[in-house]
Coordinates of C-alpha atoms in Angstrom, one line a residue:
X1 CA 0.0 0.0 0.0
X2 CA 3.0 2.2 1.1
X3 CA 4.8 1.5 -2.7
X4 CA 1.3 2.6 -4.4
X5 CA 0.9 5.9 -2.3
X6 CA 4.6 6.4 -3.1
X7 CA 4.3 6.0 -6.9
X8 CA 1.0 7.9 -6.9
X9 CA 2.7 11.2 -4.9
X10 CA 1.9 13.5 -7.7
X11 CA -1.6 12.5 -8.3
X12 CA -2.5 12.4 -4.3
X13 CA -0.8 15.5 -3.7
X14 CA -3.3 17.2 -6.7
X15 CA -6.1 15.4 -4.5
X16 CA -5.1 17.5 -1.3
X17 CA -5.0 20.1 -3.2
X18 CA -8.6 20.0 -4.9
X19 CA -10.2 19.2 -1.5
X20 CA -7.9 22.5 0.3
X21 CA -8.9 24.6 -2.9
X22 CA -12.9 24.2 -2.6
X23 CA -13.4 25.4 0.9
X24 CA -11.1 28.3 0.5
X25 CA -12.9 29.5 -2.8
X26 CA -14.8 32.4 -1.7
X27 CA -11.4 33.1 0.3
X28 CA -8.9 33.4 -2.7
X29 CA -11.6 35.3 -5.2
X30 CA -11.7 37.9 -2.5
X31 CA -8.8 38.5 -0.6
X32 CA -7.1 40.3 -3.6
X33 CA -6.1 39.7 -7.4
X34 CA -2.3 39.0 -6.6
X35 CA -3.7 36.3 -4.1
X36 CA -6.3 35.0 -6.7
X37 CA -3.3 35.5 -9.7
X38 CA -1.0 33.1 -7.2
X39 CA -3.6 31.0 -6.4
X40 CA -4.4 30.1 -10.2
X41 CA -0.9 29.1 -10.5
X42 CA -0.4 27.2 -7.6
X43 CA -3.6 25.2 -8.6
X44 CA -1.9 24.9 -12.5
X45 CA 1.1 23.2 -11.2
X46 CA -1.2 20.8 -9.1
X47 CA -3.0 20.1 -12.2
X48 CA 0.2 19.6 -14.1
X49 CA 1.5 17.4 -11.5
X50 CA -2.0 15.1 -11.9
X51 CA -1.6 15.1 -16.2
X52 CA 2.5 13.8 -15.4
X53 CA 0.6 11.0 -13.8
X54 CA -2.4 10.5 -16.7
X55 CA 0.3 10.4 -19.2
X56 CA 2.5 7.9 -17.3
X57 CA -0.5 5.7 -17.2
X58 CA -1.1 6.3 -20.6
X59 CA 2.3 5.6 -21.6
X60 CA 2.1 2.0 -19.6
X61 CA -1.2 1.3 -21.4
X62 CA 0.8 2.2 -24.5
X63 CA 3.3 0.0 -24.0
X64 CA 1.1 -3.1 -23.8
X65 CA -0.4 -2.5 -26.9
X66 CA 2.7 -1.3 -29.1
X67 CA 2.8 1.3 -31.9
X68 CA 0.6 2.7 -33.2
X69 CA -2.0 2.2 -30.3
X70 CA 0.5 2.8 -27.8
X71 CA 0.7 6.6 -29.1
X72 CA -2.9 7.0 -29.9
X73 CA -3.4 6.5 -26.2
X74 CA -0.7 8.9 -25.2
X75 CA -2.3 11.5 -27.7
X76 CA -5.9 10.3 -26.5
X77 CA -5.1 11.0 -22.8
X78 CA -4.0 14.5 -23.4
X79 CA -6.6 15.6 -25.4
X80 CA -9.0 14.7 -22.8
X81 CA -7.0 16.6 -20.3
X82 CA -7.1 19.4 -22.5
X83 CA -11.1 19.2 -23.3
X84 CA -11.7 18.7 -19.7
X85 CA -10.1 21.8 -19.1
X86 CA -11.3 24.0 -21.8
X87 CA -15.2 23.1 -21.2
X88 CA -15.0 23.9 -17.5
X89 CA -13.3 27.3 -18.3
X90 CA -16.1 27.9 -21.4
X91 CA -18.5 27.1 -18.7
X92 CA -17.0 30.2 -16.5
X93 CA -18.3 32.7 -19.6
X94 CA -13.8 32.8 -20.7
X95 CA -13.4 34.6 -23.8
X96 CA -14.9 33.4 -27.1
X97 CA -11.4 33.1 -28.7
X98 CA -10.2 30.4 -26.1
X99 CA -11.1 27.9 -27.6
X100 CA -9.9 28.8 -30.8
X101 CA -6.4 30.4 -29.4
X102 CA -6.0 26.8 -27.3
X103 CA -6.1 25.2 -30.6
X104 CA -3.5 27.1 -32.3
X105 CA -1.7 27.2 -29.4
X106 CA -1.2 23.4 -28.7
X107 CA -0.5 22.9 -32.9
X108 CA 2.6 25.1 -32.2
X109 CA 3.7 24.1 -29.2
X110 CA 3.5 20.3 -30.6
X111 CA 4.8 20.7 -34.3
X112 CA 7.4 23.8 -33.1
X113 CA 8.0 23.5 -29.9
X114 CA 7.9 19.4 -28.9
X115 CA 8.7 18.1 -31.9
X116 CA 11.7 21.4 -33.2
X117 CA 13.0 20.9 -29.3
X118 CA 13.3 16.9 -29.8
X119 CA 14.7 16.8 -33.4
X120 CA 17.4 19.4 -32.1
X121 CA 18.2 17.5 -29.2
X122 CA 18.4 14.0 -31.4
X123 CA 20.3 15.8 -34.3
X124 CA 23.3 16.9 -31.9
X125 CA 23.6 13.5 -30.3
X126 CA 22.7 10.7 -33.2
X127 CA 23.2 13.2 -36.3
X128 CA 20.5 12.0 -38.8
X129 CA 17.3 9.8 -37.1
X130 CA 15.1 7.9 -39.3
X131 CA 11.4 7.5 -39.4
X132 CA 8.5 6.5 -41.6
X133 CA 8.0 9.4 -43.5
X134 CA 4.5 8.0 -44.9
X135 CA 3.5 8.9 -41.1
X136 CA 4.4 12.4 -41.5
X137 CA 2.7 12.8 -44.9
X138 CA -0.3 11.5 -43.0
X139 CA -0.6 13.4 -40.3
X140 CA 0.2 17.0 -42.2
X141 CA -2.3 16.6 -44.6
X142 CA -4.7 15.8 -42.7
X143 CA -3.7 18.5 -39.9
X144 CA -3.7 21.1 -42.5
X145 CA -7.3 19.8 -43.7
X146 CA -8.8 19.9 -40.3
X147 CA -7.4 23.5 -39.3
X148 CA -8.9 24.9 -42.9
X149 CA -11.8 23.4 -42.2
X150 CA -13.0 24.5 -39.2
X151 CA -10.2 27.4 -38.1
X152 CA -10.2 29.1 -41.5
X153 CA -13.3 28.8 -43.8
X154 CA -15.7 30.2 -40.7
X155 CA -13.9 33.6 -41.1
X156 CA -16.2 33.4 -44.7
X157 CA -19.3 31.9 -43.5
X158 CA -22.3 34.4 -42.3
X159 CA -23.1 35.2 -38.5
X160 CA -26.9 33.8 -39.4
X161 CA -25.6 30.4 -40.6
X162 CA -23.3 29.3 -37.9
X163 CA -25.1 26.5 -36.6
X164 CA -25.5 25.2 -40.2
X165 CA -21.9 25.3 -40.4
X166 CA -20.8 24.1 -36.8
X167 CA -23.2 21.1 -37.6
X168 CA -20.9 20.2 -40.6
X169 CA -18.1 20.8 -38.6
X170 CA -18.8 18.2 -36.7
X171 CA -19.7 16.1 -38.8
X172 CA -16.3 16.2 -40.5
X173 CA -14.1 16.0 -38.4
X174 CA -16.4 12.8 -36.8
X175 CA -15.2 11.2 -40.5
X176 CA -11.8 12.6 -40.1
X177 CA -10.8 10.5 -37.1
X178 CA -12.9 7.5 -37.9
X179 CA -11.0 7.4 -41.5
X180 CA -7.8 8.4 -39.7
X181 CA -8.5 5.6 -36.5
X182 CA -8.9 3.1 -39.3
X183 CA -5.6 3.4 -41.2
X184 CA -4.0 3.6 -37.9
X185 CA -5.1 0.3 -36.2
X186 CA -6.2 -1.2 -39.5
X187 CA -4.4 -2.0 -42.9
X188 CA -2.4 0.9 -42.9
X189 CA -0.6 0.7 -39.5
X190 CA 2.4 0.1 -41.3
X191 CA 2.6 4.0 -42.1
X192 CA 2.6 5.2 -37.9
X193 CA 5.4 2.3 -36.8
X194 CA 9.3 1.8 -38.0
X195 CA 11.5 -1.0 -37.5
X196 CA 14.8 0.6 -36.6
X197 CA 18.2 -1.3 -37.4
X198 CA 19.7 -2.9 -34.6
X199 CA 22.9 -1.2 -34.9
X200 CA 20.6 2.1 -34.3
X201 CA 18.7 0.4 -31.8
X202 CA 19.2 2.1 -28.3
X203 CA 18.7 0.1 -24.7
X204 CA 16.3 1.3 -23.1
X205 CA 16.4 2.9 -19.3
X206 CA 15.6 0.6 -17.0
X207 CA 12.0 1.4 -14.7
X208 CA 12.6 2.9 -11.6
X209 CA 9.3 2.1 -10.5
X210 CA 7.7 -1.0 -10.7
X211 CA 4.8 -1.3 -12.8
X212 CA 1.2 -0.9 -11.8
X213 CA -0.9 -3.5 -10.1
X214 CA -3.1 -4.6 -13.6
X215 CA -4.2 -3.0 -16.5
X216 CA -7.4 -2.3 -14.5
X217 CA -5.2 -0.3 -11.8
X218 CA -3.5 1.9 -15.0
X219 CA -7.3 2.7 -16.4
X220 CA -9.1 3.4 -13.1
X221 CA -6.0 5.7 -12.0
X222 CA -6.3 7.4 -15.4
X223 CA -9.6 8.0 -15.3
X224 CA -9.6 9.5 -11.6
X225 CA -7.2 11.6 -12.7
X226 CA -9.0 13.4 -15.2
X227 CA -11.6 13.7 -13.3
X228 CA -9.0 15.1 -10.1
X229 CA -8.1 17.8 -12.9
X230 CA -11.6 18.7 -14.0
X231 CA -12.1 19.5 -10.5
X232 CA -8.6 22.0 -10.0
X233 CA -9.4 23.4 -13.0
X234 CA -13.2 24.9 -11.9
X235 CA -11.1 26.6 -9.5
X236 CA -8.1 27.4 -11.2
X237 CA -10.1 28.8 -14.0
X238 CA -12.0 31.2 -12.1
X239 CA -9.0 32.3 -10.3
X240 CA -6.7 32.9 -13.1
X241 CA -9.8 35.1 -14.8
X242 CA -9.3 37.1 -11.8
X243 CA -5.8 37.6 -11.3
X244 CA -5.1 38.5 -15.0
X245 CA -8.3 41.1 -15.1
X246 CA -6.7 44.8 -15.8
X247 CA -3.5 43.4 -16.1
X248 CA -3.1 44.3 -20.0
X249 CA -1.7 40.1 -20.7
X250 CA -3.2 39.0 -23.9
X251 CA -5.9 37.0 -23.9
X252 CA -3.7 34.1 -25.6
X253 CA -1.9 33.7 -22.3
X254 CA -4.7 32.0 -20.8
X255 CA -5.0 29.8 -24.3
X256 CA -1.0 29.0 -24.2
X257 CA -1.0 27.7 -20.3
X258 CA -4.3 25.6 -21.0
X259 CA -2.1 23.9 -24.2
X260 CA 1.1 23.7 -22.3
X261 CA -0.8 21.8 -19.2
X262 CA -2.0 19.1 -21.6
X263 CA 1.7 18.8 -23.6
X264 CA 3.8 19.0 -20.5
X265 CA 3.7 15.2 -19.9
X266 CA 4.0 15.1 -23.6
X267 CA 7.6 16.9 -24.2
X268 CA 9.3 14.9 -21.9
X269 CA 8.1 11.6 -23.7
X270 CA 9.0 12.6 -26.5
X271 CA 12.3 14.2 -25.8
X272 CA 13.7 10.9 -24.2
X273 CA 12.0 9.0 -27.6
X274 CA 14.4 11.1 -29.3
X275 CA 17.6 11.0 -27.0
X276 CA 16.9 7.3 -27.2
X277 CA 17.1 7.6 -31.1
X278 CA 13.6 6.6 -31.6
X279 CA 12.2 9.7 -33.6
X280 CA 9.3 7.6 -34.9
X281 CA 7.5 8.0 -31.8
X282 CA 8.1 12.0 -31.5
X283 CA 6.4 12.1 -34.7
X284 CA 3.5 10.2 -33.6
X285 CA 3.4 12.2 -30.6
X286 CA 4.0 15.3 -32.0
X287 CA 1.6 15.6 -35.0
X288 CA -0.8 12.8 -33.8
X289 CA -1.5 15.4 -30.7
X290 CA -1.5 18.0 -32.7
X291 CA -4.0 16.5 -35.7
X292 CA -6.3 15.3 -32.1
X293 CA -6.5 18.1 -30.7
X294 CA -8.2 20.0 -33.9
X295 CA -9.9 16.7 -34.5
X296 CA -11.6 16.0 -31.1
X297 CA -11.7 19.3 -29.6
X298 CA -13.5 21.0 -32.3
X299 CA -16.4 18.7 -32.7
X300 CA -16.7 18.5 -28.6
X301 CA -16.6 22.5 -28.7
X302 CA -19.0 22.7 -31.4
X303 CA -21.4 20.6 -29.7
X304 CA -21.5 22.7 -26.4
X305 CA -21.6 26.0 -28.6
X306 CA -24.9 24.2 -29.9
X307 CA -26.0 23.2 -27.0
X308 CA -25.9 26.5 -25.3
X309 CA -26.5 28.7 -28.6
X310 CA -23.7 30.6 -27.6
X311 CA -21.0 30.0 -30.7
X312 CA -17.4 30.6 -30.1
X313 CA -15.2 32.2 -32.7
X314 CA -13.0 29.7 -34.5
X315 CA -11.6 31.7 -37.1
X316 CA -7.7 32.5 -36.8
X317 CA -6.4 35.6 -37.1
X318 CA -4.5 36.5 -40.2
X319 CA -1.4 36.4 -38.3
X320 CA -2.1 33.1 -36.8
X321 CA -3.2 31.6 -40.0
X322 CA 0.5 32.6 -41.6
X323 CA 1.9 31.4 -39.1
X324 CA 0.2 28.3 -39.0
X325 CA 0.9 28.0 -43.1
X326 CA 4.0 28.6 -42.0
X327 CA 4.5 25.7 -40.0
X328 CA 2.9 22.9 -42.2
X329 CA 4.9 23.8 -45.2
X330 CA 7.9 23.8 -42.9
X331 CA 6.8 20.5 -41.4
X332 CA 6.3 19.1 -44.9
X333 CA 9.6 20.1 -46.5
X334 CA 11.4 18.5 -43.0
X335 CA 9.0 15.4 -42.9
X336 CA 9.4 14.4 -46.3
X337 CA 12.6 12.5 -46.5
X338 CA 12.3 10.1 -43.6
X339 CA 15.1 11.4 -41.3
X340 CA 15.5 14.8 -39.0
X341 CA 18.6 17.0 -38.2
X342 CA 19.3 19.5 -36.0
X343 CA 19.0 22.0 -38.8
X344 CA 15.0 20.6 -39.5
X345 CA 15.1 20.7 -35.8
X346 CA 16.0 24.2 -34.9
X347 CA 13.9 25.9 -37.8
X348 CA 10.7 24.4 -36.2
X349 CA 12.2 25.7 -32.8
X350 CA 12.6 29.3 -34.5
X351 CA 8.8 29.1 -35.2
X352 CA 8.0 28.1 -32.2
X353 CA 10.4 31.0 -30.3
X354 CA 8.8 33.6 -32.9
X355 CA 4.6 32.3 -31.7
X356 CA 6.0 33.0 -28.0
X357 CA 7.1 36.8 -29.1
X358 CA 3.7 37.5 -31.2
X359 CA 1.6 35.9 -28.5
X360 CA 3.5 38.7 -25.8
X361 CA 2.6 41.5 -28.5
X362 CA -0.7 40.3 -28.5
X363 CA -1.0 39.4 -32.1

């Protein structure tokens, strides 16, 4: 029992926290914006410290199954973390553009910023790393499909037909993922897995902790832990609100921390995939999160914009649709040859360094 409680620290510690933060509520929203501002990022790194422990479960799920299931349930898990999240704070009346600024953000910070950071780190210590490139073709095409569709074309379509339009938007991105689920468990698996050469083959670390219970103990503890976050994040979100009111940050600030809470368990995945020269897996994790999150967040978003007749505004800006241009013809150029460098590594880091300074500007 000891051993459990020991490996589960970060997740019980996000449980104190949620059952501390209720009762003092009414305490932090009125004792003061800086306490309110502090509070909201206290409770973040609570609710980063119960994803760490959604991912890890994820990633022993993963392992049992194998690629490419292993990182469709990696990329699953944080998209739920993330949806969790964003429909509590929609439910707190957050700005419209949330939604649509946690989108964009997430697609940066997974194609620039996870996967720039993990092909730079690779690149300096293995030099060239290998992957299935049909992977890569896969996941930008469809990626750059999913954003036009729903983050781009609504900037055309009239205020009186949005619900027409949201109801398509569902609908295609529903065919999206079920045509994209069924290559990538089905005949076309082949294109999301790579069999490296031994000679490339790195051993992996050993586990410092021993493994879970039963597969049963790995899905309850997942589950619970979303369900942990949910409940930080009613708080958080209405604490945060409060602590950045009148303070001038952009309103993309809020978008970028919701993105970075969902990746966080993500980059360090992926960045020992790639010190481990196993750069197949930061692709899956880097553009399969990025093509789930546009995939399953925008239908789930839709639906409560529906459901509430409130609709949210999905349209980009034009300076976040270059820059999102930008990135996919970057991505396709470097993810076309089956191997990454530093050089393919550090142009995707430049993006991502250049979305931190526009996002401080508030562009």
């Amino acid at each position: 029992m000891f051993t459990i409680l020991k490996q589960e620290s970060f997740l019980l510690l996000a449980v104190i926290a949620a059952c501390i933060a209720y009762p003092l509520e009414h305490w932090m929203m009125h004792s003061g914006q800086i306490v309110a501002l502090i509070s909201g990022l206290v409770l973040i790194a609570f609710i980063v410290a119960a994803s760490m422990r959604v991912a890890h479960h994820a990633e022993l799920l993963a392992e049992k199954v194998g690629d490419p299931y292993g990182t469709m349930i990696l990329t699953l898990a944080a998209v739920l973390v993330e949806v969790v999240i964003l429909a509590i704070m929609m439910s707190n009346e957050a700005s419209p553009t949330l939604v649509r600024d946690t989108i964009y953000s997430a697609v940066m910070l997974d194609i620039n910023g996870i996967l720039g950071l993990a092909a730079l780190m690779g690149g300096l210590k293995h030099g060239e790393q290998s992957y299935n490139d049909d992977s890569a073709r896969s996941y930008s095409v469809m990626i750059l499909t999913a954003m036009g569709v729903s983050m781009v074309v609504p900037e055309f379509i009239p205020a009186a037909n949005w619900k027409i339009y949201s109801a398509f938007t569902i609908g295609a991105m529903v065919v999206l993922y079920a045509l994209f689920l069924r290559m990538q468990v089905g005949p076309h698996s082949y294109f999301f897995s790579y069999s490296y050469p031994d000679k490339r083959r790195k051993k992996e670390p050993v586990e410092e902790e021993p493994k879970p219970l039963s597969l049963a103990w790995s899905i309850g503890t997942l589950v619970f832990g979303v369900v942990v976050i949910g409940a930080l994040a009613e708080v958080m979100s209405k604490t945060l609100d409060l602590g950045l009111e009148g303070t001038g940050a952009p309103p993309v600030i809020t978008a970028i921390l919701v993105a970075a809470i969902s990746a966080a368990p993500e980059i360090l995945t992926a960045l020992r995939a790639a010190l481990a020269n196993r750069m197949q897996s930061v692709v899956n994790i880097a553009m399969g999160a990025s093509l789930s999150t546009v995939i399953l967040t925008v239908p789930v978003m839709e639906a409560m914009a529906l459901y509430t007749g409130q609709p949210f505004q999905m349209a980009m800006t034009p300076v976040q649709t270059v820059m999102i241009f930008i990135t996919l013809i970057v991505s396709a150029i470097n993810l076309n040859d089956g191997e990454t460098n530093a050089i393919e590594g550090m142009t995707h880091f430049v993006l991502f360094a250049t979305f931190i300074m526009l996002s401080l500007l508030g562009l």
